[in-house]
Amino acid sequence: MKKDSPHSSAIRIIGLGNGMRGDDAVGLMAARRIRQELGDRVEVIEAEMAGVDLIDLMKGASVAILIDAVRSGKAPGSVHRLDASVSPIGGQGFSRFSHAIGVSEAIELARAMDVLPATIIVYGVEVGNTEIGQPLSPPMGEALDQVLKQIILECEACHA
């Protein structure tokens, strides 16, 4: 897990994934690009095996934006934006295998514990090849650009 900022930020970006499993690294890659674009205006965390630890990663933030790989049957590179601030986001194809529990389960557990940030947005990027040792597939490049652009707009709306 890599945290970039030594201080807490009102906006916390958490990129999830496994850097060794092809397209599953898309959340990590998005976090790195956001760090380059926004610097210390937001807190950026790369989490390869978050699971239940995702709850601690979200604690204390006013806004948490999560980015993870998803498989819901849409074309690789498709981007989903889900607002978990008010209601559950459902499984939506988020993996449980690489994070012990899925993103949606961690969010609901945080909600039950009353530690969920006031605003929580989840970006799910449809993945193709998640085999070990593979690079990101071509559709991930365009998806990364789209996610980066959307998150920058969201951060600007939150005055980051």
mmCIF file of C-alpha atoms in Angstrom:
data_model
loop_
_atom_site.group_PDB
_atom_site.id
_atom_site.type_symbol
_atom_site.label_atom_id
_atom_site.label_comp_id
_atom_site.label_asym_id
_atom_site.label_seq_id
_atom_site.Cartn_x
_atom_site.Cartn_y
_atom_site.Cartn_z
ATOM 1 C CA MET A 1 0.000 0.000 0.000
ATOM 2 C CA LYS A 2 1.446 3.335 -1.008
ATOM 3 C CA LYS A 3 0.277 6.594 0.545
ATOM 4 C CA ASP A 4 1.526 9.724 -1.095
ATOM 5 C CA SER A 5 0.595 12.546 1.228
ATOM 6 C CA PRO A 6 1.864 12.923 4.803
ATOM 7 C CA HIS A 7 -1.297 14.793 5.835
ATOM 8 C CA SER A 8 -4.943 13.935 5.722
ATOM 9 C CA SER A 9 -6.910 15.415 2.898
ATOM 10 C CA ALA A 10 -10.602 16.065 2.626
ATOM 11 C CA ILE A 11 -10.492 14.186 -0.673
ATOM 12 C CA ARG A 12 -8.945 10.756 -0.726
ATOM 13 C CA ILE A 13 -8.405 8.858 -3.982
ATOM 14 C CA ILE A 14 -7.913 5.107 -3.534
ATOM 15 C CA GLY A 15 -6.730 3.046 -6.495
ATOM 16 C CA LEU A 16 -7.312 -0.675 -6.009
ATOM 17 C CA GLY A 17 -5.934 -3.634 -7.898
ATOM 18 C CA ASN A 18 -3.135 -6.087 -8.396
ATOM 19 C CA GLY A 19 -0.148 -4.734 -10.300
ATOM 20 C CA MET A 20 0.845 -8.218 -11.441
ATOM 21 C CA ARG A 21 -2.470 -9.135 -13.085
ATOM 22 C CA GLY A 22 -2.790 -7.225 -16.339
ATOM 23 C CA ASP A 23 -5.903 -5.046 -16.492
ATOM 24 C CA ASP A 24 -6.555 -5.565 -12.759
ATOM 25 C CA ALA A 25 -3.861 -2.896 -12.243
ATOM 26 C CA VAL A 26 -6.085 -0.189 -13.760
ATOM 27 C CA GLY A 27 -7.028 1.302 -10.365
ATOM 28 C CA LEU A 28 -3.368 1.549 -9.362
ATOM 29 C CA MET A 29 -2.420 3.152 -12.669
ATOM 30 C CA ALA A 30 -5.270 5.657 -12.368
ATOM 31 C CA ALA A 31 -4.091 6.588 -8.855
ATOM 32 C CA ARG A 32 -0.559 7.235 -10.144
ATOM 33 C CA ARG A 33 -1.816 9.472 -12.922
ATOM 34 C CA ILE A 34 -4.091 11.397 -10.538
ATOM 35 C CA ARG A 35 -1.115 11.905 -8.196
ATOM 36 C CA GLN A 36 0.868 13.373 -11.107
ATOM 37 C CA GLU A 37 -1.989 15.681 -12.133
ATOM 38 C CA LEU A 38 -3.270 16.876 -8.749
ATOM 39 C CA GLY A 39 -0.188 16.625 -6.539
ATOM 40 C CA ASP A 40 -0.879 17.279 -2.869
ATOM 41 C CA ARG A 41 -4.315 18.818 -3.451
ATOM 42 C CA VAL A 42 -5.715 15.334 -2.741
ATOM 43 C CA GLU A 43 -4.482 12.307 -0.869
ATOM 44 C CA VAL A 44 -3.749 9.364 -3.167
ATOM 45 C CA ILE A 45 -3.459 5.771 -1.975
ATOM 46 C CA GLU A 46 -2.543 2.700 -4.019
ATOM 47 C CA ALA A 47 -3.926 -0.442 -2.376
ATOM 48 C CA GLU A 48 -3.142 -3.825 -3.870
ATOM 49 C CA MET A 49 -4.894 -6.026 -1.321
ATOM 50 C CA ALA A 50 -7.283 -3.776 0.580
ATOM 51 C CA GLY A 51 -10.165 -6.092 1.618
ATOM 52 C CA VAL A 52 -11.411 -5.076 5.053
ATOM 53 C CA ASP A 53 -8.511 -2.594 5.256
ATOM 54 C CA LEU A 54 -10.423 -0.472 2.749
ATOM 55 C CA ILE A 55 -12.560 0.704 5.678
ATOM 56 C CA ASP A 56 -9.502 2.187 7.410
ATOM 57 C CA LEU A 57 -8.347 3.723 4.143
ATOM 58 C CA MET A 58 -11.649 5.612 3.825
ATOM 59 C CA LYS A 59 -11.864 6.762 7.482
ATOM 60 C CA GLY A 60 -11.462 10.471 8.075
ATOM 61 C CA ALA A 61 -12.003 11.573 4.485
ATOM 62 C CA SER A 62 -14.908 13.824 3.557
ATOM 63 C CA VAL A 63 -14.839 12.527 -0.002
ATOM 64 C CA ALA A 64 -13.494 9.132 -1.036
ATOM 65 C CA ILE A 65 -13.140 8.169 -4.675
ATOM 66 C CA LEU A 66 -12.337 4.515 -5.324
ATOM 67 C CA ILE A 67 -11.106 3.108 -8.625
ATOM 68 C CA ASP A 68 -11.142 -0.642 -9.217
ATOM 69 C CA ALA A 69 -11.397 -3.241 -11.939
ATOM 70 C CA VAL A 70 -14.824 -4.684 -12.629
ATOM 71 C CA ARG A 71 -16.327 -7.479 -14.717
ATOM 72 C CA SER A 72 -20.010 -7.002 -15.449
ATOM 73 C CA GLY A 73 -20.045 -8.214 -19.021
ATOM 74 C CA LYS A 74 -19.568 -4.871 -20.781
ATOM 75 C CA ALA A 75 -16.729 -4.198 -23.201
ATOM 76 C CA PRO A 76 -13.227 -3.831 -21.743
ATOM 77 C CA GLY A 77 -12.501 -0.166 -21.117
ATOM 78 C CA SER A 78 -16.120 0.700 -20.236
ATOM 79 C CA VAL A 79 -16.247 2.964 -17.187
ATOM 80 C CA HIS A 80 -18.920 2.810 -14.490
ATOM 81 C CA ARG A 81 -19.474 5.660 -12.017
ATOM 82 C CA LEU A 82 -21.375 4.656 -8.917
ATOM 83 C CA ASP A 83 -22.395 6.932 -6.034
ATOM 84 C CA ALA A 84 -22.365 4.912 -2.816
ATOM 85 C CA SER A 85 -23.046 7.949 -0.633
ATOM 86 C CA VAL A 86 -26.713 7.188 -0.138
ATOM 87 C CA SER A 87 -27.374 3.587 -1.082
ATOM 88 C CA PRO A 88 -25.548 0.292 -1.719
ATOM 89 C CA ILE A 89 -23.858 -0.107 -5.078
ATOM 90 C CA GLY A 90 -24.384 -3.864 -5.274
ATOM 91 C CA GLY A 91 -21.737 -6.324 -6.376
ATOM 92 C CA GLN A 92 -21.459 -4.768 -9.858
ATOM 93 C CA GLY A 93 -18.771 -7.295 -10.782
ATOM 94 C CA PHE A 94 -16.124 -6.143 -8.307
ATOM 95 C CA SER A 95 -13.772 -8.991 -7.490
ATOM 96 C CA ARG A 96 -13.769 -10.611 -4.102
ATOM 97 C CA PHE A 97 -10.767 -12.774 -4.836
ATOM 98 C CA SER A 98 -8.020 -10.177 -4.957
ATOM 99 C CA HIS A 99 -9.306 -8.141 -2.003
ATOM 100 C CA ALA A 100 -10.669 -10.867 0.344
ATOM 101 C CA ILE A 101 -14.008 -9.002 0.445
ATOM 102 C CA GLY A 102 -15.335 -6.897 -2.364
ATOM 103 C CA VAL A 103 -15.507 -3.136 -2.620
ATOM 104 C CA SER A 104 -19.277 -3.096 -2.162
ATOM 105 C CA GLU A 105 -19.073 -5.259 0.971
ATOM 106 C CA ALA A 106 -16.355 -3.019 2.472
ATOM 107 C CA ILE A 107 -18.468 0.070 1.760
ATOM 108 C CA GLU A 108 -21.532 -1.463 3.383
ATOM 109 C CA LEU A 109 -19.506 -2.563 6.401
ATOM 110 C CA ALA A 110 -18.159 1.008 6.720
ATOM 111 C CA ARG A 111 -21.731 2.322 6.427
ATOM 112 C CA ALA A 112 -22.869 -0.034 9.215
ATOM 113 C CA MET A 113 -19.936 1.126 11.371
ATOM 114 C CA ASP A 114 -20.890 4.763 10.651
ATOM 115 C CA VAL A 115 -17.409 5.567 9.281
ATOM 116 C CA LEU A 116 -18.357 5.958 5.631
ATOM 117 C CA PRO A 117 -17.240 9.315 4.151
ATOM 118 C CA ALA A 118 -20.093 11.728 3.393
ATOM 119 C CA THR A 119 -19.395 11.355 -0.315
ATOM 120 C CA ILE A 120 -18.140 8.117 -1.788
ATOM 121 C CA ILE A 121 -17.814 7.625 -5.517
ATOM 122 C CA VAL A 122 -16.702 4.345 -7.059
ATOM 123 C CA TYR A 123 -15.273 4.088 -10.543
ATOM 124 C CA GLY A 124 -15.290 0.578 -11.963
ATOM 125 C CA VAL A 125 -13.356 -0.041 -15.137
ATOM 126 C CA GLU A 126 -14.327 -3.092 -17.183
ATOM 127 C CA VAL A 127 -11.289 -5.283 -17.629
ATOM 128 C CA GLY A 128 -10.275 -7.811 -20.268
ATOM 129 C CA ASN A 129 -7.042 -9.691 -19.626
ATOM 130 C CA THR A 130 -6.183 -10.183 -15.934
ATOM 131 C CA GLU A 131 -3.654 -12.984 -16.377
ATOM 132 C CA ILE A 132 -0.507 -12.818 -14.281
ATOM 133 C CA GLY A 133 2.389 -10.946 -15.851
ATOM 134 C CA GLN A 134 0.393 -9.261 -18.608
ATOM 135 C CA PRO A 135 0.495 -5.499 -19.274
ATOM 136 C CA LEU A 136 -2.634 -3.344 -19.446
ATOM 137 C CA SER A 137 -4.582 -4.081 -22.618
ATOM 138 C CA PRO A 138 -5.143 -1.292 -25.198
ATOM 139 C CA PRO A 139 -8.721 -0.438 -24.077
ATOM 140 C CA MET A 140 -7.370 0.491 -20.631
ATOM 141 C CA GLY A 141 -5.495 3.520 -22.020
ATOM 142 C CA GLU A 142 -8.661 5.269 -23.117
ATOM 143 C CA ALA A 143 -10.447 4.223 -19.924
ATOM 144 C CA LEU A 144 -7.626 5.700 -17.826
ATOM 145 C CA ASP A 145 -7.908 8.997 -19.706
ATOM 146 C CA GLN A 146 -11.678 9.062 -19.118
ATOM 147 C CA VAL A 147 -11.418 8.214 -15.400
ATOM 148 C CA LEU A 148 -8.649 10.786 -14.903
ATOM 149 C CA LYS A 149 -10.685 13.521 -16.592
ATOM 150 C CA GLN A 150 -13.837 12.722 -14.591
ATOM 151 C CA ILE A 151 -12.027 12.555 -11.260
ATOM 152 C CA ILE A 152 -10.227 15.844 -11.865
ATOM 153 C CA LEU A 153 -13.614 17.469 -12.554
ATOM 154 C CA GLU A 154 -15.045 15.937 -9.381
ATOM 155 C CA CYS A 155 -12.092 17.175 -7.334
ATOM 156 C CA GLU A 156 -12.424 20.665 -8.803
ATOM 157 C CA ALA A 157 -16.113 20.642 -7.881
ATOM 158 C CA CYS A 158 -15.003 19.846 -4.308
ATOM 159 C CA HIS A 159 -12.468 22.738 -4.490
ATOM 160 C CA ALA A 160 -9.369 20.538 -4.419
#
